[in-house]
Structure formats: C-alpha cells, structure tokens
Coordinates of C-alpha atoms in Angstrom, one line a residue:
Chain A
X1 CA 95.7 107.9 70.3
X2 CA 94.0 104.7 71.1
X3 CA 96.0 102.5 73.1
X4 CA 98.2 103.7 76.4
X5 CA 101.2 103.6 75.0
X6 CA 100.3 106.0 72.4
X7 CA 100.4 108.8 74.9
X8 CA 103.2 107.5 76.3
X9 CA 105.8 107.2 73.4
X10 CA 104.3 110.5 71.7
X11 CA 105.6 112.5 74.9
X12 CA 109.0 110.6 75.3
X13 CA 109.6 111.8 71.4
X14 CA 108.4 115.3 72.3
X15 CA 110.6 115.8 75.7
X16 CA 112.8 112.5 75.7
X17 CA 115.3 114.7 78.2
X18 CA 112.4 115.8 80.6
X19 CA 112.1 114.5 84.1
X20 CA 109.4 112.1 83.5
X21 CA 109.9 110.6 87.1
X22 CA 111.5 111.8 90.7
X23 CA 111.2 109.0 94.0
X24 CA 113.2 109.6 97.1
X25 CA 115.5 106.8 95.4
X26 CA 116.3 108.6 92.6
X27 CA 114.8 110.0 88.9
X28 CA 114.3 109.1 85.3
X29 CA 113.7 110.6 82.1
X30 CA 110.7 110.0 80.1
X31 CA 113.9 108.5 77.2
X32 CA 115.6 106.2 80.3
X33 CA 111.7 105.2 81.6
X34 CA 111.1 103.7 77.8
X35 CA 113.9 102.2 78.0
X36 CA 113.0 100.7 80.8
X37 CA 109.7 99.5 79.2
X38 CA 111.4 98.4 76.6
X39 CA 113.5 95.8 78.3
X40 CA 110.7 94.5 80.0
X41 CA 108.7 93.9 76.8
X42 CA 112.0 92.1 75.6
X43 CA 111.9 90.2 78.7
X44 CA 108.4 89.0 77.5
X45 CA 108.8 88.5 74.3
X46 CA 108.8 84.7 75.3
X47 CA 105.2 84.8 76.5
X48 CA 102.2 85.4 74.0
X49 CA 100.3 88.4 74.1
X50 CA 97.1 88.8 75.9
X51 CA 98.4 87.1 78.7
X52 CA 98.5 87.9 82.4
X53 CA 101.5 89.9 84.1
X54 CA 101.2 90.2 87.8
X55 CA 103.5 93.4 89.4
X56 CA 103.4 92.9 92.9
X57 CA 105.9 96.0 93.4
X58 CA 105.5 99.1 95.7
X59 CA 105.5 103.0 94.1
X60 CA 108.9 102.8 91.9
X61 CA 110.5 104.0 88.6
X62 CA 111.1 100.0 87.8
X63 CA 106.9 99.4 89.1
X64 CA 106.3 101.5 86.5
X65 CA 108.7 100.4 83.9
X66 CA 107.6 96.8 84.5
X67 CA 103.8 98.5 84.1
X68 CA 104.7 100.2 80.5
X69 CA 106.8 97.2 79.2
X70 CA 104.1 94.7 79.8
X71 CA 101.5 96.8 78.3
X72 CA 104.4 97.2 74.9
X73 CA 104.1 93.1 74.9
X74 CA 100.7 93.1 74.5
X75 CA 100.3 91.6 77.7
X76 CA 98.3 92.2 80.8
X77 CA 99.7 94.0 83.2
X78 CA 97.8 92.6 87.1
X79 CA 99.3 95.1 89.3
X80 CA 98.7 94.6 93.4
X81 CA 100.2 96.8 95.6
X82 CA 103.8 94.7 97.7
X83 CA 101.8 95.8 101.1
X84 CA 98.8 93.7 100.7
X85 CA 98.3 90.4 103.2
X86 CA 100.4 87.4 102.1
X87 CA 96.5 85.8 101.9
X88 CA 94.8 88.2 99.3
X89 CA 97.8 88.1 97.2
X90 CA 97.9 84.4 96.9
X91 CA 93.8 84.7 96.2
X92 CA 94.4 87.4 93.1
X93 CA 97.3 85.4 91.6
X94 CA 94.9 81.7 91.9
X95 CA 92.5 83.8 90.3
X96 CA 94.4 86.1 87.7
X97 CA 96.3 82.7 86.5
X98 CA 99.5 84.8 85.3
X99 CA 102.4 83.6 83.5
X100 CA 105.2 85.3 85.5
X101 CA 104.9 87.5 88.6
X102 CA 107.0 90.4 88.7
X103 CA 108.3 91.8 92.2
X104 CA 110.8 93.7 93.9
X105 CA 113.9 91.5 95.4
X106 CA 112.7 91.5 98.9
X107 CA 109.6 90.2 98.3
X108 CA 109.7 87.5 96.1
X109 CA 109.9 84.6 98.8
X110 CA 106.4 85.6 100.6
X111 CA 104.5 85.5 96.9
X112 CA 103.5 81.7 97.1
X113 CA 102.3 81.0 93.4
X114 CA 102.6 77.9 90.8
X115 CA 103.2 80.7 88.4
X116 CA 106.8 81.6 87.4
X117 CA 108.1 84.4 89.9
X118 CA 111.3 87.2 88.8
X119 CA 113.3 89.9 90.8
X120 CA 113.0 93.1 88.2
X121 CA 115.6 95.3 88.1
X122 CA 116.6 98.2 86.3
X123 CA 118.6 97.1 83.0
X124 CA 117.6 98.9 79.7
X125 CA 116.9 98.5 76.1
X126 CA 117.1 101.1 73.7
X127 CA 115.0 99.5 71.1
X128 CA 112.1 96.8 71.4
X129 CA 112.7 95.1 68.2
X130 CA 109.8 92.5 68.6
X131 CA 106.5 95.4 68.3
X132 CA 103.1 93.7 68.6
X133 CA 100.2 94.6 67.3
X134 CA 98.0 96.1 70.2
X135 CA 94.0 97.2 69.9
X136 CA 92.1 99.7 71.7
X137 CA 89.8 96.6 73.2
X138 CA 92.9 94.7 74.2
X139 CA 93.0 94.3 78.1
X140 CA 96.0 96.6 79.2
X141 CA 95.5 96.5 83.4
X142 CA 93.5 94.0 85.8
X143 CA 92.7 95.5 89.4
X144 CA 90.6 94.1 91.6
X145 CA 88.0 95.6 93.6
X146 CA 89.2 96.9 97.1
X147 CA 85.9 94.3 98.4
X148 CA 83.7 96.7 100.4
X149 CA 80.7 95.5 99.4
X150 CA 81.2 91.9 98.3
X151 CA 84.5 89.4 98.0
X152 CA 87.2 91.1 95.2
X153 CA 86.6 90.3 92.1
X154 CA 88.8 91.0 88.8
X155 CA 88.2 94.1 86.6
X156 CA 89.9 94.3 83.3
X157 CA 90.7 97.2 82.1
X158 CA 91.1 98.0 78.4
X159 CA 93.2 100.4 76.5
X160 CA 89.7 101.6 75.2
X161 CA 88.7 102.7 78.5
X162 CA 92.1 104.2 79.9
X163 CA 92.8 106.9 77.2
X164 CA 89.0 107.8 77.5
X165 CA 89.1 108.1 81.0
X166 CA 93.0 109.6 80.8
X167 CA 91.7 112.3 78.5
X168 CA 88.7 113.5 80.3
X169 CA 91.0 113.8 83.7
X170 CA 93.2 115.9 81.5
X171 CA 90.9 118.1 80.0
X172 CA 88.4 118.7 83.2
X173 CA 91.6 118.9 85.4
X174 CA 93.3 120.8 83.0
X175 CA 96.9 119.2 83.2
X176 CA 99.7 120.6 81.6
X177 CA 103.3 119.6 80.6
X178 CA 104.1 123.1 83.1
X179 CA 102.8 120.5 86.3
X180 CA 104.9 118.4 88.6
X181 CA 102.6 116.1 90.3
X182 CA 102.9 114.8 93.9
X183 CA 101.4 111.1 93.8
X184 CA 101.6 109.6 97.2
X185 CA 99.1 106.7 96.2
X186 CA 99.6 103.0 95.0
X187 CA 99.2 102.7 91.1
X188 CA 97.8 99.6 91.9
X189 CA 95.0 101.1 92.6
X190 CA 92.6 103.1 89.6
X191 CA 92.8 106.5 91.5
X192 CA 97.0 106.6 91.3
X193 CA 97.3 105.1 87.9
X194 CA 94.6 106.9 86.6
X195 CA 97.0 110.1 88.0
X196 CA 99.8 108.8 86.5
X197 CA 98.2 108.4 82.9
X198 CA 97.5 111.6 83.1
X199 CA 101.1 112.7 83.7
X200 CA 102.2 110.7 81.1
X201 CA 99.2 112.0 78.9
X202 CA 100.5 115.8 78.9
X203 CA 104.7 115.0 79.7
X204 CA 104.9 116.4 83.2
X205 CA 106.9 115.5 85.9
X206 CA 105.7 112.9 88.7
X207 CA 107.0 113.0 92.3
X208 CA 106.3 109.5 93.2
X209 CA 105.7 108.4 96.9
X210 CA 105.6 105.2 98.6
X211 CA 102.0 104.7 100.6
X212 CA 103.1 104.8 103.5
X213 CA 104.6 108.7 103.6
X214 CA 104.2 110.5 106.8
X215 CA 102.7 114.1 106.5
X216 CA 106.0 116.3 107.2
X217 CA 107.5 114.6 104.1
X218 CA 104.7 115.3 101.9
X219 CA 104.3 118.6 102.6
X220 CA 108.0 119.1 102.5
X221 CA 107.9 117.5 98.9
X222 CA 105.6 119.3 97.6
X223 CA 107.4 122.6 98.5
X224 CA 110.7 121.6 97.4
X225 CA 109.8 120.1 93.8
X226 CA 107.7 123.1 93.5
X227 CA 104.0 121.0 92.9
X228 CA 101.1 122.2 91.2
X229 CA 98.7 119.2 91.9
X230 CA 98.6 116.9 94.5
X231 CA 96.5 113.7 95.0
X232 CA 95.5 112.4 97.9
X233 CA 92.3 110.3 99.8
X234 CA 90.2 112.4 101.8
X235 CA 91.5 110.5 105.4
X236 CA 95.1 112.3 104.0
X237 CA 94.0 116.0 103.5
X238 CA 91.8 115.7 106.6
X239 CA 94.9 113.7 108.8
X240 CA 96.9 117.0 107.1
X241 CA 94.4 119.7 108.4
X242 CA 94.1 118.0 111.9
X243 CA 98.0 118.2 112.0
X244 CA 98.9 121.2 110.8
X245 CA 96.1 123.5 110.2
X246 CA 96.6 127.2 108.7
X247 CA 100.1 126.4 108.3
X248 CA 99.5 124.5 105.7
X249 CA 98.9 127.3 103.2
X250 CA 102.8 128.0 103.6
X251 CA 103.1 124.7 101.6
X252 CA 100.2 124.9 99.4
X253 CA 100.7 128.2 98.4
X254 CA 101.7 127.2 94.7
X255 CA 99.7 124.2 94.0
X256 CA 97.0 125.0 91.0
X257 CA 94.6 121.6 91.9
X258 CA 94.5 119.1 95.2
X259 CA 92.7 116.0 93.5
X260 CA 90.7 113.6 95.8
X261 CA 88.3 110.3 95.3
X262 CA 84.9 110.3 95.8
X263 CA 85.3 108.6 99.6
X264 CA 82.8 110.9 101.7
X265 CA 85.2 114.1 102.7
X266 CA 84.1 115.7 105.3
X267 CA 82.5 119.3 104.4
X268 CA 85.2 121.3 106.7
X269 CA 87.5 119.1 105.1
X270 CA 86.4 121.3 101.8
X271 CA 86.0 124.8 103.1
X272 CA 89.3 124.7 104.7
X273 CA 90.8 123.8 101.7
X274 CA 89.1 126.6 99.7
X275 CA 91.1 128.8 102.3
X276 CA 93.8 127.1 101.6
X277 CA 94.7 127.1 98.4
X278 CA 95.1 130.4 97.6
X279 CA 95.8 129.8 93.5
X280 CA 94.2 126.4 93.1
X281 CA 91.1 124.7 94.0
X282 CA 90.3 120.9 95.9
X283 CA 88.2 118.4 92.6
X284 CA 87.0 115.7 93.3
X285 CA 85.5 112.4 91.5
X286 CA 82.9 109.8 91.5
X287 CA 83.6 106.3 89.8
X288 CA 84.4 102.9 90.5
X289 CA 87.4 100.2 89.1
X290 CA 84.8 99.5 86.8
X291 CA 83.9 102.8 85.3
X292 CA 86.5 105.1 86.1
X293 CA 86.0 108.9 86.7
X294 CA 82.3 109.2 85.8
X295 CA 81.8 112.4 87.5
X296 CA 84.0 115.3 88.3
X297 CA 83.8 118.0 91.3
X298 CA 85.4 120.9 90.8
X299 CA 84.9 123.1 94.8
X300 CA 84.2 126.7 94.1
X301 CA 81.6 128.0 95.9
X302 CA 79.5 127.7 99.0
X303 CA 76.7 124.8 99.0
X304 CA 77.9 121.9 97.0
X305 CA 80.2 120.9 99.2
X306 CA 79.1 116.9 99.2
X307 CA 78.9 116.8 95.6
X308 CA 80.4 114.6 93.5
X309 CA 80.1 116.6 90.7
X310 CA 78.6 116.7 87.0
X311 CA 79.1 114.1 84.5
X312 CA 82.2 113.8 83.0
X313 CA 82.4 114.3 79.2
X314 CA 81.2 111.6 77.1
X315 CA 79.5 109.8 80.5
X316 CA 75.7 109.4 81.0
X317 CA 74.5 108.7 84.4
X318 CA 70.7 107.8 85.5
X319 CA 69.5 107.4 88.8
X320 CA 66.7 104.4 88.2
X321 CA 64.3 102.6 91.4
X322 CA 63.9 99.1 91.7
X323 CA 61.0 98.8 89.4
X324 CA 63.9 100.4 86.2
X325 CA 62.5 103.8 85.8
X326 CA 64.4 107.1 85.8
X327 CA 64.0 108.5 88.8
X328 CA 65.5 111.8 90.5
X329 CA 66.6 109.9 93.5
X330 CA 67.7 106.1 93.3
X331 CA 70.3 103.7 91.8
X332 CA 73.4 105.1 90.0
X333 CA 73.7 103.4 86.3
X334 CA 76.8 104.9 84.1
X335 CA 76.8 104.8 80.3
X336 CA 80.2 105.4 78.4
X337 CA 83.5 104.7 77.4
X338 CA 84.8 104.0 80.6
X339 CA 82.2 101.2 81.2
X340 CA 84.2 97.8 81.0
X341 CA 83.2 95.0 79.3
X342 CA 83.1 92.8 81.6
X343 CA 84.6 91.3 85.3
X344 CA 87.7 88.6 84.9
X345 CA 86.6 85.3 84.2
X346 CA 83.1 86.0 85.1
X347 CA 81.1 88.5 82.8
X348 CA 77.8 87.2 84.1
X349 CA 78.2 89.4 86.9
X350 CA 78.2 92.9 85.2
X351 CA 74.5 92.8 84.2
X352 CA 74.5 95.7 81.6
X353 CA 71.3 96.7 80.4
X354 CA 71.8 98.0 77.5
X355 CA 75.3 98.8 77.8
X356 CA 74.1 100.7 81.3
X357 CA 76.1 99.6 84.3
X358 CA 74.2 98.9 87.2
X359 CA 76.7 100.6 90.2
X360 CA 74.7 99.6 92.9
X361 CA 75.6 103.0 94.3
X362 CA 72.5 105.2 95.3
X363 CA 72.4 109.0 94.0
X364 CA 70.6 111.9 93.7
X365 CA 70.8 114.9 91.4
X366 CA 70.0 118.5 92.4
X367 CA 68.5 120.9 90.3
X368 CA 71.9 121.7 88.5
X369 CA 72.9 118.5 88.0
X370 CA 75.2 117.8 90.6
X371 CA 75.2 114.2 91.5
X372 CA 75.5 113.0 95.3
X373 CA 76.3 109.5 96.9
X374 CA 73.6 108.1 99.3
X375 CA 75.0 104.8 99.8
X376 CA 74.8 101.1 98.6
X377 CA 71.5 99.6 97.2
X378 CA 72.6 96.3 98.9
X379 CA 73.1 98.0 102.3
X380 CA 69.8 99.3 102.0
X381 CA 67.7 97.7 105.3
X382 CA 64.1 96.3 105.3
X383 CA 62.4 96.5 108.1
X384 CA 59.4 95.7 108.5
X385 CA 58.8 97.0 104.9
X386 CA 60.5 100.4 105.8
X387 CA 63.7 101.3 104.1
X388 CA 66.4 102.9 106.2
X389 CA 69.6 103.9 105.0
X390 CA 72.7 102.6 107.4
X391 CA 74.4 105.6 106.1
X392 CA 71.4 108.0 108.3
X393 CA 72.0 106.0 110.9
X394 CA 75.8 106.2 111.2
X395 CA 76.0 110.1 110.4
X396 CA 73.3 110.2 113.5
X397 CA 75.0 108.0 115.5
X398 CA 78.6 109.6 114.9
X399 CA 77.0 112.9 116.1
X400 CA 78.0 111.9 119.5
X401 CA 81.8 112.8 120.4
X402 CA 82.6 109.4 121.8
X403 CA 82.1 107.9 118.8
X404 CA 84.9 106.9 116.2
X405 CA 83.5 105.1 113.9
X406 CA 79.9 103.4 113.8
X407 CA 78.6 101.1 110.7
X408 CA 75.0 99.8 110.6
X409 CA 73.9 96.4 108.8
X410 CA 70.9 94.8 108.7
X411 CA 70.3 91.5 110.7
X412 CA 67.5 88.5 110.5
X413 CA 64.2 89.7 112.9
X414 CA 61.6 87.1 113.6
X415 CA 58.8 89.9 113.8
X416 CA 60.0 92.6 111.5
X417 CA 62.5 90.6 108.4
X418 CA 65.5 92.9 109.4
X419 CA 66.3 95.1 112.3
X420 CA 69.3 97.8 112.5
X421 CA 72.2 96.3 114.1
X422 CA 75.1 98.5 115.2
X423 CA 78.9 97.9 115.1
X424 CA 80.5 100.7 117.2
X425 CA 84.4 101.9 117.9
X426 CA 84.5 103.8 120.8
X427 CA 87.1 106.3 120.9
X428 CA 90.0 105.5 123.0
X429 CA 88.9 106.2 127.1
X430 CA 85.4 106.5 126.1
X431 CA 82.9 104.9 128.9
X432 CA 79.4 105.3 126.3
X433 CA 77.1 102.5 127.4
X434 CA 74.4 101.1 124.5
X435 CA 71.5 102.7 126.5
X436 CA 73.3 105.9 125.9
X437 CA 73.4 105.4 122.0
X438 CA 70.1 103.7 121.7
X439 CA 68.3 107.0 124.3
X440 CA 70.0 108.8 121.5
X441 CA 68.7 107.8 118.4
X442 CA 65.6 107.7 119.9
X443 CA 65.8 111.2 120.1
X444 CA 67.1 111.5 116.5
X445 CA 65.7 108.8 114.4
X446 CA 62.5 107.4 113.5
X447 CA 61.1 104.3 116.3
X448 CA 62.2 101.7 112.8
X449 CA 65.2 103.2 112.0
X450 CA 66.9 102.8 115.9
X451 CA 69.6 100.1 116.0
X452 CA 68.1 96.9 118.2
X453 CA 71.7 95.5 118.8
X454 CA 74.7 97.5 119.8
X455 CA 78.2 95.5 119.4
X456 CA 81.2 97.4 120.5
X457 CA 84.4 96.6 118.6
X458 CA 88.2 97.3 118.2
X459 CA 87.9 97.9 114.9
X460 CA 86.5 96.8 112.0
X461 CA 87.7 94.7 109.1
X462 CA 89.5 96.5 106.6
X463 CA 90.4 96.4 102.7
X464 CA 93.9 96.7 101.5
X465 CA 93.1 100.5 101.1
X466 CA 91.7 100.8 104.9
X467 CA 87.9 101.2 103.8
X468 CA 85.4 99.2 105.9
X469 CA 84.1 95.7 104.7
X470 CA 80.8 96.0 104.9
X471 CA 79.7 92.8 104.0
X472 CA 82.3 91.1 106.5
X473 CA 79.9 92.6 109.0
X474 CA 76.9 91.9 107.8
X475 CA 77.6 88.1 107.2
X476 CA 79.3 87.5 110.2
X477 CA 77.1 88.3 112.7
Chain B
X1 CA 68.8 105.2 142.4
X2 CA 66.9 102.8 143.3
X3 CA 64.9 100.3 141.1
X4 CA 61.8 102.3 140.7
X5 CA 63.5 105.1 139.7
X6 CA 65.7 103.9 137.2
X7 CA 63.0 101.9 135.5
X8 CA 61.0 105.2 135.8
X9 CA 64.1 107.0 134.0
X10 CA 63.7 104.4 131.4
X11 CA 59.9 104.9 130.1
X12 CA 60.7 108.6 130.0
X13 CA 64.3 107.7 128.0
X14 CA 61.9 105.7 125.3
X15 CA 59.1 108.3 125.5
X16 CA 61.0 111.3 125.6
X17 CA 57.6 113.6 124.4
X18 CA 55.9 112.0 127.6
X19 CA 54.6 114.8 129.7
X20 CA 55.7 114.0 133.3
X21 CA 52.8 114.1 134.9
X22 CA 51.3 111.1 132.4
X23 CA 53.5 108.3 133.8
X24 CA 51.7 105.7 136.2
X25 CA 52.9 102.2 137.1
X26 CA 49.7 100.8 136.0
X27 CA 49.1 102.5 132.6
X28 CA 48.6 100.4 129.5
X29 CA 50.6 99.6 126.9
X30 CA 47.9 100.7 124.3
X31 CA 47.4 103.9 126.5
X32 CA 51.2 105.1 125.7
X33 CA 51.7 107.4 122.5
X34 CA 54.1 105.5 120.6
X35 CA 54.4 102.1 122.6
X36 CA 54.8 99.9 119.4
X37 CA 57.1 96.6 118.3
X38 CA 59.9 98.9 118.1
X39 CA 59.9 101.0 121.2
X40 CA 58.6 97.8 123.0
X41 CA 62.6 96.4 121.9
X42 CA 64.0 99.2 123.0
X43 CA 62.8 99.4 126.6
X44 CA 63.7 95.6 127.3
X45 CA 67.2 96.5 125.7
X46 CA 67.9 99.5 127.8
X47 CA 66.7 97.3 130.8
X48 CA 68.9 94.4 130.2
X49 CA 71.7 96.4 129.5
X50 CA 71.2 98.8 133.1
X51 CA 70.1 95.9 135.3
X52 CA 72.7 93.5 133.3
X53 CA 69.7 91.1 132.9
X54 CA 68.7 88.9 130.0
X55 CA 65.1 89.3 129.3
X56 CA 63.4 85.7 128.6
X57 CA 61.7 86.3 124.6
X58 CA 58.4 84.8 126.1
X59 CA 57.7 86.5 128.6
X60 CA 59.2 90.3 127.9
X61 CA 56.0 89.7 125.5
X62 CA 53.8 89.8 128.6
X63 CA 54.9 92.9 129.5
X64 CA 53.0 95.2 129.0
X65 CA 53.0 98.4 131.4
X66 CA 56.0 99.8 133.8
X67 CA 54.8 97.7 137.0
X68 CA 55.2 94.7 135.0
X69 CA 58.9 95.7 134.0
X70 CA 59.5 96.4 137.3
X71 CA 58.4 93.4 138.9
X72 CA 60.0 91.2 136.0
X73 CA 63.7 93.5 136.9
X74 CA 63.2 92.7 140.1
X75 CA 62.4 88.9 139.9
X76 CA 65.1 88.9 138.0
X77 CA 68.0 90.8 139.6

C-alpha cells in the first residue's frame, strides 16, 4: 500500500456493506462513501492533477467524500475547517492558489476567493472511469500550521508520509476492523484525519462529530454506538472529568483506548483516566503537521505521567544544543518517513540537516527512553545571559488559585537584553494585584527568572484550534 | 498602614530570608544579601504599583537604601 487510497479501496472491497461512517445526519457504507469519492473525482476530471482542492466543510460524510475523491484525481486536497475566521480563510486560499473551493451550501457566500467556488452535495458514481496515475511522493493533503509560534504556513502532506504515519497509529494503537471510533475533532486538522486514516486503514466504523459537541452528547454517543476508542484534546477529557467525574466510567466502561495529542494534559487528567477506563487505557502522541505521530504514549503505570512516549516505529528523534551536538536535554530533531519534504511554496524554511528536522521543540529523555516536552527553543528567554524557560515561569505562576491562565515572553531590557514579561488572565472575581504575583515568584523563582512587567488581560489571542499565539504576544507588546 | 510601614513590608516582600531584626532605614544597598539589578526592579515595581506611583528611570537609580524609597514615595505621593 503506498498511496491513501490504497487502504481505502482494499477495505471497501473487503466489507463494501460495512458501516464505514455514522453522523447525527445520517450514515454511509464504506461501497456508498466510494461512490461518493468517485463522483467527486469525476467532478475533477476537468482540472489537472497535482493541483490544489480547497474543502472548506465542517465534520460530514460529503467532507469526507469530497476529501477521498480529490485525493482519486490526483489532486490536492487543502482542507480548512467551515469554523475558521472569514480573515484566515481568505489568507490560506491567497496562499494555497486552488483551482476550485469546495464548501457546504451555507457557506459559500462568506469564502471571498478569485478561485472558482461549488456547493457539494451528495450525488454518486459507481465507477471513476478516468483513473490517474498517483505516486507515493505525490502531495495528497495541505494543512496549515494552527500558528502558535510563528504566522501559518502551508504543510504538504504526501501520500508517502500518510500510510507511514496511518500504519504506525494502527499497529501501536492496535486498531481493528472490531472498533467503532468516536471522532469529535475537525479532519482538517492532522490529529482527526490522521484518526480517520486509521479507520479507514483497518475498515471500522467512525462516529463522526461536529467540533462543537457538548459533553452530554459525547458521552451519550459513545454509549449508544457502543465505542471502543475515543479521540479527543486534553481541554475535552479534562472539561469531561470537571463535569462529570466518577460517573464517567458508566460511559467508558467499554472503550479499549482514549487517544489524546501531545498538548500538556494535566497529570490528574491521567491518573483519573487510569481509574477510569476499566478495559482500556488513555495514549497519547508527540508530533507536529510536519511530522506526524513521532512518538507514542501508551499510560500504564505510575511516574510517566508527562511523557510523551517512545519513538514511534521507523522514527528517530535526537535532542541536540545550539552548538549541533547530541545532547540528553535540548532541541527535538525527528528523522523518518513522516518528515515532509518541505513547507508550500517555501522549502527554504524547513532547514533539514541531513534529512533531520529541526522541531524547534525542546525535549528530554529519561533513562528509558521516554521523551518529554520542555517548550519552544524560540520562547526560550535571555536575560542577562541566563536562560529561563516561560514554561517554569507560567507552571510557577499558575500555582496560585486566582490564576487562569499566565503566558511569559521575553521583552527588550536596556540593562539586561530581555527581561520576563507576564500576560495574566485572572479568573473571573479575582482581586490579585501584580505585587501579589511578583512577592510570589520571588518566593519561588530565581531573582532573573521573576517577571519585571505584569499585564492583565481578557484573554489571549487564539488559533483556530483555541491554543495560545505566542508570538502575537511577544511581538505586540 | 502608614507609609513607613508599607515600604517596610516591601523590603521584607523582596528579601523574604531577611532576618527581622536586620532591617534599618539607613542600611546600604551593598549591605543587603541579594540587593542586585533584579531585585532592585522589583522593589520600584511593587512600589509603583502600592503607592500607584511612576518611578522617574533616573532617579529610582539613586536609590539606594529604604529611607531613600521612602522619601522618593513620599515626594511623590
């Protein structure tokens, strides 16, 4: 198997009757959904291969339809989730450049693009007469980064990459055509579509939700389509926990895996889902757009509970220090299969060394292996030729309970380079002063390390996906 | 609380190992344990911020012991 749809059309011949995919609207067979993909690629057929698709659809049988199809023309399928801001949408489709843009009915007059715009629906083909010839390098997806840490920018996916990465999450995660899979998560992004390969890798069933489900209907959908994995971010399972505690095990009872991303989860967050789940276990994984699943955590004991696991198979990570040597403790590089090529339109960026992508992530293996996340080389602050760690800071900071949320950055200092500078949400009624913070972290921190300037703030700005831009801060202060 | 103690509460906030029975209006800067660039910041921050006061850059450099502080707080306020 060597391109997506390999996996794909070998399970619709194997179980063309199955369920391949349930929504609250309705469900589709694995025959009916290449059917579906079918009469997209027909629908292409005009446009040559290689070229750029945009799917600007929520979570739907036809999202996934016009997914499939686009990758059976040979063309590149951009997908971007229908909730994003009317202003990054018009950013990715100046910069993508695609040929058509391919969105749900309600929709289609916000997309503002010189590009050709259709309304998909849900007509079939039963045959795609005009087959393309399709390679394992060929670009099948293009995401773009969720911009934490710098502006988005383009990541093209190739077919090469996705059944790698698609067969190690089957194989460490041990999916079976026996699962039904709840998938409350955008395929635009790498964490749901990865999930969905993987369903579509081994023929099981997926319950697909929109984003935006509230908790009551996820946990009631997971108990009546009888689940055996679930994926979800950590701010879900730990939102889940805070609302409905020990009951949860009533609707968990039966699920064999609860999947997570590599966003910090709290450590409670994992021992209460050891209790939990009575027959299955919480995994988790580290990787980016741009290397997909490079680690995997599997939680089963005590003491590793901030891990992001081992290697996957077939992945080689080094931690290396700013002067390129292999160090225990320093910058995350990935070697693999999953390692794109290159960004969109701009390969300069990447910066392999030797086919070694430099994450800019900082790491640190223990004595077993087991990799953990320190935070971002480029958040790293200088001052005064110490290096502090915003990430120290903010756990420190966040010990105190009328804190919600707290993100350091490093600002110009005459005297020292860079100083700490604090961005603080309160939480809601809270009457903390700065003095209170700063007496603190003097009690906590080193003298270098305490933040200089305290900024309270409503909130902070966000990504698409809700995760803090980093950089906004920084630059805008 | 007055003045004098609140700008006493301070120097023991940014020198919390300070024994007590150490602090004196008139003691040094180089006389504190710990009285560097950094915790210098730190006590004209947690001064502006309780006396809502904006310390001038020039001349919070002249301070240099808590009866300056005080004096500057109350020049200022």
């Amino acid at each position: 198997m060597s391109v997506i749809l390999d996996f794909f059309d070998n399970v619709v011949d194997r179980f063309p009757n199955k369920t391949a995919v349930i929504t609250n609207e309705r469900e589709c067979t694995y025959q009916q959904l290449a059917e579906l993909s079918n009469f997209t690629a027909t629908l292409l057929s005009e446009y040559q291969q290689r070229k750029v698709v945009s799917i600007v659809m929520d979570n739907t049988i036809e999202s996934i339809g016009a997914y499939l199809g686009t990758l059976r023309a040979g063309c590149i399928a951009h997908l971007l989730s229908q909730n994003m801001s009317k202003e990054s949408l018009t950013e990715q489709l100046i910069s993508a450049e695609p040929v058509l843009v391919l969105c749900a009915q309600d929709i289609i007059d916000r997309i503002e693009t010189k590009s050709k715009k259709m309304h998909f629906d849900s007509r079939t083909i039963a045959h795609y007469e005009n087959e393309r010839k399709i390679v394992p390098d060929d670009v099948a997806y293009l995401i773009y980064t969720s911009g934490t840490t710098s502006e988005p920018k383009g990541v093209g996916v190739s077919h090469a990459n996705a059944v790698f990465t698609t067969k190690n999450i089957v194989s460490v995660l041990e999916y079976s055509e026996e699962d039904r899979d709840v998938l409350p998560l955008p395929l635009s992004h790498s964490f749901g579509l990865g999930c969905m390969h993987a369903s579509f890798y081994v023929g099981s069933t997926l319950i697909l939700h929109k984003n935006t489900i509230n908790s009551f209907e996820l946990l009631e959908s997971i108990k009546r389509h009888g689940a055996t994995t679930f994926a979800a971010v950590p701010a879900t399972l730990t939102k889940l926990l805070d609302e409905y505690g020990s009951k949860m095990e009533r609707y968990f009872s039966d699920l064999r895996l609860v999947i997570t991303n590599s966003t910090a989860i709290p450590e409670n967050t994992v021992k209460s889902f050891r209790k939990i789940l009575k027959k299955g276990r919480l995994a988790t994984y580290y990787g980016l757009t741009e290397a997909s699943r490079s680690t995997f955590m599997k939680f089963n004991s005590d003491g590793k509970e901030s891990s992001v696991g081992i290697p996957a198979p077939g992945v080689q990570i080094k931690l290396v220090d700013q002067e390129g040597n292999e160090v225990d403790d320093g910058e995350i590089w990935i070697k693999g299969l999953n390692v794109i090529k290159g960004y969109w339109k701009d390969s300069s960026v990447m910066n392999p060394v030797e086919g070694w992508l430099k994450t800019g992530d900082l790491g640190r293996f223990d004595d077993e292996g087991y990799l953990y996340l320190k935070g971002r080389t480029d958040d790293i602050i200088n001052v005064a030729g110490e290096k502090v760690n915003p990430q120290h800071v903010e756990r420190i900071v966040k010990l105190l309970a009328d804190i919600e949320e707290a993100v350091a950055v490093g600002v110009k200092h005459e005297t020292f380079g860079q100083v700490v500078k604090l961005f603080v949400k309160k939480t809601a009624g809270s009457h903390i002063t700065k003095s209170d913070i700063i007496i603190h972290c003097i009690k906590n921190l080193e003298r270098y390390k305490i933040p200089v300037n305290i900024e309270f703030v409503d909130d902070f700005p966000r990504t698409e996906y809700g995760k803090i831009k980093r950089f906004m801060l920084t630059s805008h202060r | 609380m007055d003045i004098e103690s609140e700008v006493k509460e301070i120097f023991f906030e940014v020198f919390p190992s300070m024994p007590h029975d150490e602090f004196s209006w008139n003691k040094k800067q180089k006389d504190y344990d710990g009285w560097d660039s950094f915790a210098h910041l730190q006590l004209l921050t947690i001064a502006e911020e309780k006396f809502s006061i904006k310390l001038d850059v020039e001349e919070s450099t002249s301070i240099n012991s808590a009866k300056n502080l005080l004096d500057y707080i109350r020049s200022h306020t």
